[in-house]
mmCIF file of C-alpha atoms in Angstrom:
data_model
loop_
_atom_site.group_PDB
_atom_site.id
_atom_site.type_symbol
_atom_site.label_atom_id
_atom_site.label_comp_id
_atom_site.label_asym_id
_atom_site.label_seq_id
_atom_site.Cartn_x
_atom_site.Cartn_y
_atom_site.Cartn_z
ATOM 1 C CA MET A 1 34.120 40.101 3.800
ATOM 2 C CA ILE A 2 36.918 42.214 1.885
ATOM 3 C CA PHE A 3 39.372 42.645 6.062
ATOM 4 C CA VAL A 4 38.257 38.380 6.914
ATOM 5 C CA PHE A 5 39.527 37.293 2.772
ATOM 6 C CA ASN A 6 42.896 39.433 3.777
ATOM 7 C CA LEU A 7 43.004 38.043 7.153
ATOM 8 C CA ILE A 8 42.917 34.468 5.762
ATOM 9 C CA LYS A 9 45.713 35.078 3.426
ATOM 10 C CA LEU A 10 47.762 36.051 6.285
ATOM 11 C CA ILE A 11 47.747 32.657 8.034
ATOM 12 C CA LYS A 12 50.197 30.302 6.520
ATOM 13 C CA PRO A 13 50.347 26.134 7.063
ATOM 14 C CA PRO A 14 52.219 26.073 10.313
ATOM 15 C CA ASP A 15 49.322 29.042 11.617
ATOM 16 C CA TYR A 16 46.522 25.956 10.825
ATOM 17 C CA VAL A 17 48.107 23.638 13.027
ATOM 18 C CA SER A 18 48.811 26.168 15.727
ATOM 19 C CA LEU A 19 44.517 26.387 15.344
ATOM 20 C CA ILE A 20 44.498 22.540 15.743
ATOM 21 C CA ASN A 21 46.637 23.135 18.845
ATOM 22 C CA ILE A 22 43.860 25.600 20.583
ATOM 23 C CA ILE A 23 40.813 23.417 19.341
ATOM 24 C CA PHE A 24 42.347 20.485 21.531
ATOM 25 C CA GLY A 25 43.343 22.968 24.088
ATOM 26 C CA MET A 26 39.592 23.931 24.329
ATOM 27 C CA GLY A 27 38.120 20.200 23.698
ATOM 28 C CA GLY A 28 40.168 19.330 26.755
ATOM 29 C CA ILE A 29 38.628 22.294 28.731
ATOM 30 C CA PHE A 30 35.119 21.220 28.014
ATOM 31 C CA LEU A 31 35.819 17.695 28.668
ATOM 32 C CA ALA A 32 37.319 18.699 32.011
ATOM 33 C CA LEU A 33 34.637 20.620 33.075
ATOM 34 C CA SER A 34 32.219 17.714 31.994
ATOM 35 C CA GLY A 35 34.271 15.362 34.534
ATOM 36 C CA GLU A 36 36.116 13.388 31.375
ATOM 37 C CA PHE A 37 39.314 14.137 33.420
ATOM 38 C CA SER A 38 41.002 11.030 31.567
ATOM 39 C CA ALA A 39 39.738 12.445 28.174
ATOM 40 C CA ALA A 40 40.810 15.784 28.778
ATOM 41 C CA ALA A 41 44.256 14.991 29.627
ATOM 42 C CA VAL A 42 44.704 12.940 26.520
ATOM 43 C CA TYR A 43 43.486 16.229 24.682
ATOM 44 C CA ILE A 44 45.709 17.941 26.368
ATOM 45 C CA LEU A 45 48.755 15.810 25.513
ATOM 46 C CA LEU A 46 47.243 15.754 21.431
ATOM 47 C CA ALA A 47 47.645 19.682 21.786
ATOM 48 C CA ALA A 48 51.241 18.982 22.901
ATOM 49 C CA VAL A 49 51.579 16.909 19.354
ATOM 50 C CA ALA A 50 50.172 20.186 17.346
ATOM 51 C CA ASP A 51 52.653 22.533 19.080
ATOM 52 C CA GLY A 52 55.461 20.003 18.341
ATOM 53 C CA LEU A 53 53.785 19.944 14.646
ATOM 54 C CA ASP A 54 53.583 23.684 14.020
ATOM 55 C CA GLY A 55 57.543 23.833 13.940
ATOM 56 C CA TYR A 56 58.048 21.149 12.397
ATOM 57 C CA VAL A 57 56.235 22.377 9.210
ATOM 58 C CA ALA A 58 57.423 26.284 9.889
ATOM 59 C CA ARG A 59 60.903 24.429 9.266
ATOM 60 C CA ARG A 60 59.703 23.491 5.714
ATOM 61 C CA THR A 61 57.183 26.114 4.451
ATOM 62 C CA SER A 62 56.929 29.699 4.777
ATOM 63 C CA SER A 63 55.993 31.039 7.678
ATOM 64 C CA GLY A 64 54.015 34.308 8.318
ATOM 65 C CA PRO A 65 53.802 37.316 10.367
ATOM 66 C CA LEU A 66 50.952 35.996 12.821
ATOM 67 C CA GLY A 67 52.705 32.956 13.351
ATOM 68 C CA GLU A 68 54.528 33.628 16.234
ATOM 69 C CA HIS A 69 51.542 35.497 17.985
ATOM 70 C CA ILE A 70 49.014 32.641 17.487
ATOM 71 C CA ASP A 71 51.368 30.252 18.727
ATOM 72 C CA SER A 72 52.062 31.888 22.315
ATOM 73 C CA LEU A 73 48.156 32.196 22.128
ATOM 74 C CA ALA A 74 47.840 28.557 21.630
ATOM 75 C CA ASP A 75 49.873 27.814 24.340
ATOM 76 C CA THR A 76 48.232 30.030 26.608
ATOM 77 C CA VAL A 77 44.994 28.155 26.239
ATOM 78 C CA SER A 78 45.993 24.819 25.583
ATOM 79 C CA PHE A 79 49.315 24.342 28.428
ATOM 80 C CA GLY A 80 47.923 27.674 30.614
ATOM 81 C CA VAL A 81 44.523 27.676 31.001
ATOM 82 C CA ALA A 82 43.062 23.746 30.040
ATOM 83 C CA PRO A 83 45.492 21.966 32.817
ATOM 84 C CA VAL A 84 44.574 24.877 35.415
ATOM 85 C CA ILE A 85 40.752 23.681 34.165
ATOM 86 C CA LEU A 86 41.574 20.160 34.698
ATOM 87 C CA ILE A 87 43.446 20.317 37.857
ATOM 88 C CA CYS A 88 40.747 22.359 39.257
ATOM 89 C CA SER A 89 37.550 20.415 38.450
ATOM 90 C CA ILE A 90 39.395 17.312 40.019
ATOM 91 C CA SER A 91 39.874 19.087 42.829
ATOM 92 C CA GLY A 92 36.952 21.157 43.381
ATOM 93 C CA SER A 93 38.961 23.466 46.397
ATOM 94 C CA ALA A 94 39.337 26.886 46.130
ATOM 95 C CA ILE A 95 43.056 26.522 46.726
ATOM 96 C CA ALA A 96 43.273 24.239 43.664
ATOM 97 C CA ALA A 97 41.776 27.607 41.828
ATOM 98 C CA VAL A 98 44.362 29.799 43.850
ATOM 99 C CA ILE A 99 47.081 27.951 42.613
ATOM 100 C CA GLY A 100 45.976 27.387 39.169
ATOM 101 C CA VAL A 101 45.943 31.336 38.886
ATOM 102 C CA PHE A 102 49.292 31.558 39.734
ATOM 103 C CA TYR A 103 50.429 28.740 37.498
ATOM 104 C CA LEU A 104 48.686 30.393 34.667
ATOM 105 C CA LEU A 105 50.139 33.812 34.945
ATOM 106 C CA CYS A 106 53.579 32.296 35.656
ATOM 107 C CA GLY A 107 53.016 30.460 32.095
ATOM 108 C CA ILE A 108 51.955 33.463 30.294
ATOM 109 C CA LEU A 109 54.922 35.451 32.290
ATOM 110 C CA ARG A 110 57.090 32.462 30.938
ATOM 111 C CA LEU A 111 56.032 32.764 26.848
ATOM 112 C CA ALA A 112 56.242 36.488 27.300
ATOM 113 C CA ARG A 113 60.338 36.377 28.226
ATOM 114 C CA TYR A 114 60.673 33.512 25.819
ATOM 115 C CA ASN A 115 59.016 35.458 22.782
ATOM 116 C CA ALA A 116 60.711 38.894 24.241
ATOM 117 C CA PHE A 117 64.259 37.126 24.747
ATOM 118 C CA PRO A 118 65.183 34.659 22.719
ATOM 119 C CA SER A 119 67.445 32.012 24.422
ATOM 120 C CA LYS A 120 71.223 32.177 22.858
ATOM 121 C CA THR A 121 71.607 28.653 23.906
ATOM 122 C CA PRO A 122 70.689 25.809 23.011
ATOM 123 C CA GLY A 123 68.730 24.764 25.764
ATOM 124 C CA TYR A 124 65.533 26.552 27.580
ATOM 125 C CA SER A 125 65.411 28.712 30.862
ATOM 126 C CA GLY A 126 63.086 27.550 32.991
ATOM 127 C CA ILE A 127 60.731 24.552 32.090
ATOM 128 C CA PRO A 128 58.458 25.180 28.837
ATOM 129 C CA ILE A 129 54.754 25.473 29.670
ATOM 130 C CA THR A 130 54.593 22.658 27.136
ATOM 131 C CA ALA A 131 56.338 20.312 29.391
ATOM 132 C CA ALA A 132 54.795 21.680 32.357
ATOM 133 C CA ALA A 133 51.523 20.697 31.136
ATOM 134 C CA VAL A 134 52.271 17.436 29.576
ATOM 135 C CA PHE A 135 53.886 16.531 33.212
ATOM 136 C CA LEU A 136 50.438 17.457 34.870
ATOM 137 C CA ALA A 137 48.518 15.989 32.129
ATOM 138 C CA CYS A 138 49.996 12.549 32.565
ATOM 139 C CA LEU A 139 49.950 12.809 36.243
ATOM 140 C CA ALA A 140 46.830 13.461 35.949
ATOM 141 C CA LEU A 141 45.879 10.223 33.211
ATOM 142 C CA PHE A 142 48.128 8.059 35.860
ATOM 143 C CA LEU A 143 46.298 8.945 38.878
ATOM 144 C CA GLU A 144 42.973 8.653 37.495
ATOM 145 C CA ASN A 145 43.503 5.379 36.257
ATOM 146 C CA VAL A 146 45.699 3.859 38.783
ATOM 147 C CA GLN A 147 42.598 2.488 41.028
ATOM 148 C CA TYR A 148 41.510 -0.053 37.976
ATOM 149 C CA THR A 149 44.969 -1.842 38.332
ATOM 150 C CA VAL A 150 44.184 -5.798 37.672
ATOM 151 C CA PRO A 151 45.598 -7.408 40.648
ATOM 152 C CA PRO A 152 45.103 -4.243 42.583
ATOM 153 C CA ILE A 153 48.721 -2.782 43.487
ATOM 154 C CA ASP A 154 47.513 -1.947 46.818
ATOM 155 C CA PHE A 155 50.602 0.982 46.993
ATOM 156 C CA LEU A 156 49.553 2.954 43.811
ATOM 157 C CA GLN A 157 45.933 2.563 44.814
ATOM 158 C CA MET A 158 46.969 4.339 48.215
ATOM 159 C CA LEU A 159 47.840 7.508 46.206
ATOM 160 C CA THR A 160 44.048 7.693 45.036
ATOM 161 C CA PRO A 161 42.573 9.689 47.765
ATOM 162 C CA TYR A 162 45.610 12.412 47.460
ATOM 163 C CA GLU A 163 45.266 12.816 43.990
ATOM 164 C CA PRO A 164 44.136 16.307 44.293
ATOM 165 C CA VAL A 165 46.811 17.329 46.457
ATOM 166 C CA ILE A 166 49.747 15.576 44.576
ATOM 167 C CA LEU A 167 48.574 17.463 41.445
ATOM 168 C CA MET A 168 48.090 20.687 43.374
ATOM 169 C CA PHE A 169 51.766 19.956 44.765
ATOM 170 C CA PHE A 170 53.181 19.632 41.388
ATOM 171 C CA MET A 171 51.415 22.458 39.794
ATOM 172 C CA LEU A 172 52.525 24.974 42.399
ATOM 173 C CA LEU A 173 56.212 23.199 42.095
ATOM 174 C CA LEU A 174 55.990 23.721 37.957
ATOM 175 C CA SER A 175 55.036 27.397 38.412
ATOM 176 C CA PHE A 176 58.054 28.590 39.880
ATOM 177 C CA VAL A 177 60.252 26.245 37.719
ATOM 178 C CA MET A 178 58.646 27.640 34.694
ATOM 179 C CA VAL A 179 60.078 31.206 35.401
ATOM 180 C CA SER A 180 63.043 30.112 37.089
ATOM 181 C CA SER A 181 66.321 30.711 35.239
ATOM 182 C CA ILE A 182 67.262 26.855 35.778
ATOM 183 C CA PRO A 183 68.661 26.130 32.476
ATOM 184 C CA TYR A 184 66.784 22.937 30.691
ATOM 185 C CA MET A 185 67.897 20.734 27.672
ATOM 186 C CA LYS A 186 66.035 20.431 24.677
ATOM 187 C CA VAL A 187 65.017 16.438 24.429
ATOM 188 C CA THR A 188 64.923 16.833 20.575
ATOM 189 C CA LYS A 189 68.556 16.775 20.518
ATOM 190 C CA SER A 190 68.789 13.957 22.922
ATOM 191 C CA LYS A 191 69.438 10.437 21.838
ATOM 192 C CA THR A 192 66.538 9.461 24.283
ATOM 193 C CA PHE A 193 63.977 11.495 21.956
ATOM 194 C CA LEU A 194 62.230 8.628 19.490
ATOM 195 C CA ILE A 195 61.939 6.515 22.662
ATOM 196 C CA LEU A 196 60.074 9.485 24.302
ATOM 197 C CA ILE A 197 58.078 9.811 21.246
ATOM 198 C CA PHE A 198 57.075 5.809 21.420
ATOM 199 C CA ILE A 199 56.051 6.135 24.731
ATOM 200 C CA PHE A 200 54.169 9.510 24.447
ATOM 201 C CA ALA A 201 52.092 7.932 21.526
ATOM 202 C CA LEU A 202 51.482 5.000 23.861
ATOM 203 C CA THR A 203 50.314 7.302 26.823
ATOM 204 C CA VAL A 204 48.045 9.053 24.292
ATOM 205 C CA LEU A 205 46.367 5.854 22.952
ATOM 206 C CA SER A 206 45.817 4.571 26.219
ATOM 207 C CA ALA A 207 42.821 6.147 26.424
ATOM 208 C CA PHE A 208 41.559 3.115 24.307
ATOM 209 C CA PHE A 209 43.210 0.977 26.562
ATOM 210 C CA PRO A 210 41.201 -1.275 29.181
ATOM 211 C CA ASN A 211 41.474 0.645 32.246
ATOM 212 C CA ALA A 212 43.439 -2.022 34.136
ATOM 213 C CA LEU A 213 46.288 -0.745 31.331
ATOM 214 C CA ALA A 214 45.307 2.663 30.905
ATOM 215 C CA PHE A 215 48.216 3.773 33.714
ATOM 216 C CA LEU A 216 51.189 1.822 32.496
ATOM 217 C CA PHE A 217 52.187 4.563 30.001
ATOM 218 C CA PRO A 218 51.132 7.665 31.317
ATOM 219 C CA GLY A 219 53.181 6.135 34.776
ATOM 220 C CA ILE A 220 56.596 5.562 32.646
ATOM 221 C CA LEU A 221 55.803 9.277 30.809
ATOM 222 C CA PHE A 222 55.598 11.121 34.201
ATOM 223 C CA LEU A 223 58.313 9.514 35.363
ATOM 224 C CA LEU A 224 60.558 9.988 32.489
ATOM 225 C CA LEU A 225 59.367 13.917 32.858
ATOM 226 C CA LEU A 226 60.221 13.784 36.542
ATOM 227 C CA ILE A 227 63.497 13.189 35.430
ATOM 228 C CA TYR A 228 63.789 15.311 33.224
ATOM 229 C CA LEU A 229 62.279 18.140 36.225
ATOM 230 C CA ILE A 230 64.965 17.414 38.367
ATOM 231 C CA SER A 231 68.048 16.602 35.607
ATOM 232 C CA PRO A 232 69.860 20.004 36.173
ATOM 233 C CA ALA A 233 70.503 19.445 39.596
ATOM 234 C CA PHE A 234 72.522 15.992 38.160
ATOM 235 C CA MET A 235 73.756 17.927 35.236
ATOM 236 C CA ARG A 236 75.254 20.813 37.787
ATOM 237 C CA HIS A 237 76.652 17.790 40.242
ATOM 238 C CA SER A 238 78.207 16.129 37.522
ATOM 239 C CA LYS A 239 79.798 19.428 35.978
ATOM 240 C CA LYS A 240 81.561 20.217 39.732
ATOM 241 C CA SER A 241 82.311 16.427 40.003
ATOM 242 C CA ILE A 242 84.190 17.024 36.770
#
């Protein structure tokens, strides 16, 4: 009992937010295993909200010695394991399992590199695991609901049979990008951050929309994240042209 009490004293306000992150991540895992794929994707997005809030809380309160470790473990569960379980459950193939394990390993290496070698630049080296997981969750949410469009949008509904392949492709691509040294800017510093928050909120709320509309905001957020994914190529090109 004394040990438990001493441990609780070490937990600071930001750590509780990180623990909520884990709860959402585990919820996403259980929902994915139950076949509730859209709900699982939303829970991953909610975990991302908690991940953003723990940094906000840490800047305004005291942080403890456990904070960095709890945060990394929470990210491993919610943005490493949960997306893998979601996409493997959707696909049901051995190939998805292999790609999923590779994604998880790359995600863990990405987190370890971030902790061991803090960036001295204002951006990121390789895409953050949180962004990768949000990307996959939005794509899954979009593909799961695009079949319900009213009136039917044929060219979008044609994507439905290829959902597992599309998800596996992007999971493999993001695995390499996470451990790369490709520079990514912090979106919190950009002028479009408030717009992103607004669309992100609508994407989370899309779980309560009619099926015919549930694809819309996940699709918009996915396109914005796709632009973010390829943005270093444009940034590099613009620097060369200057």
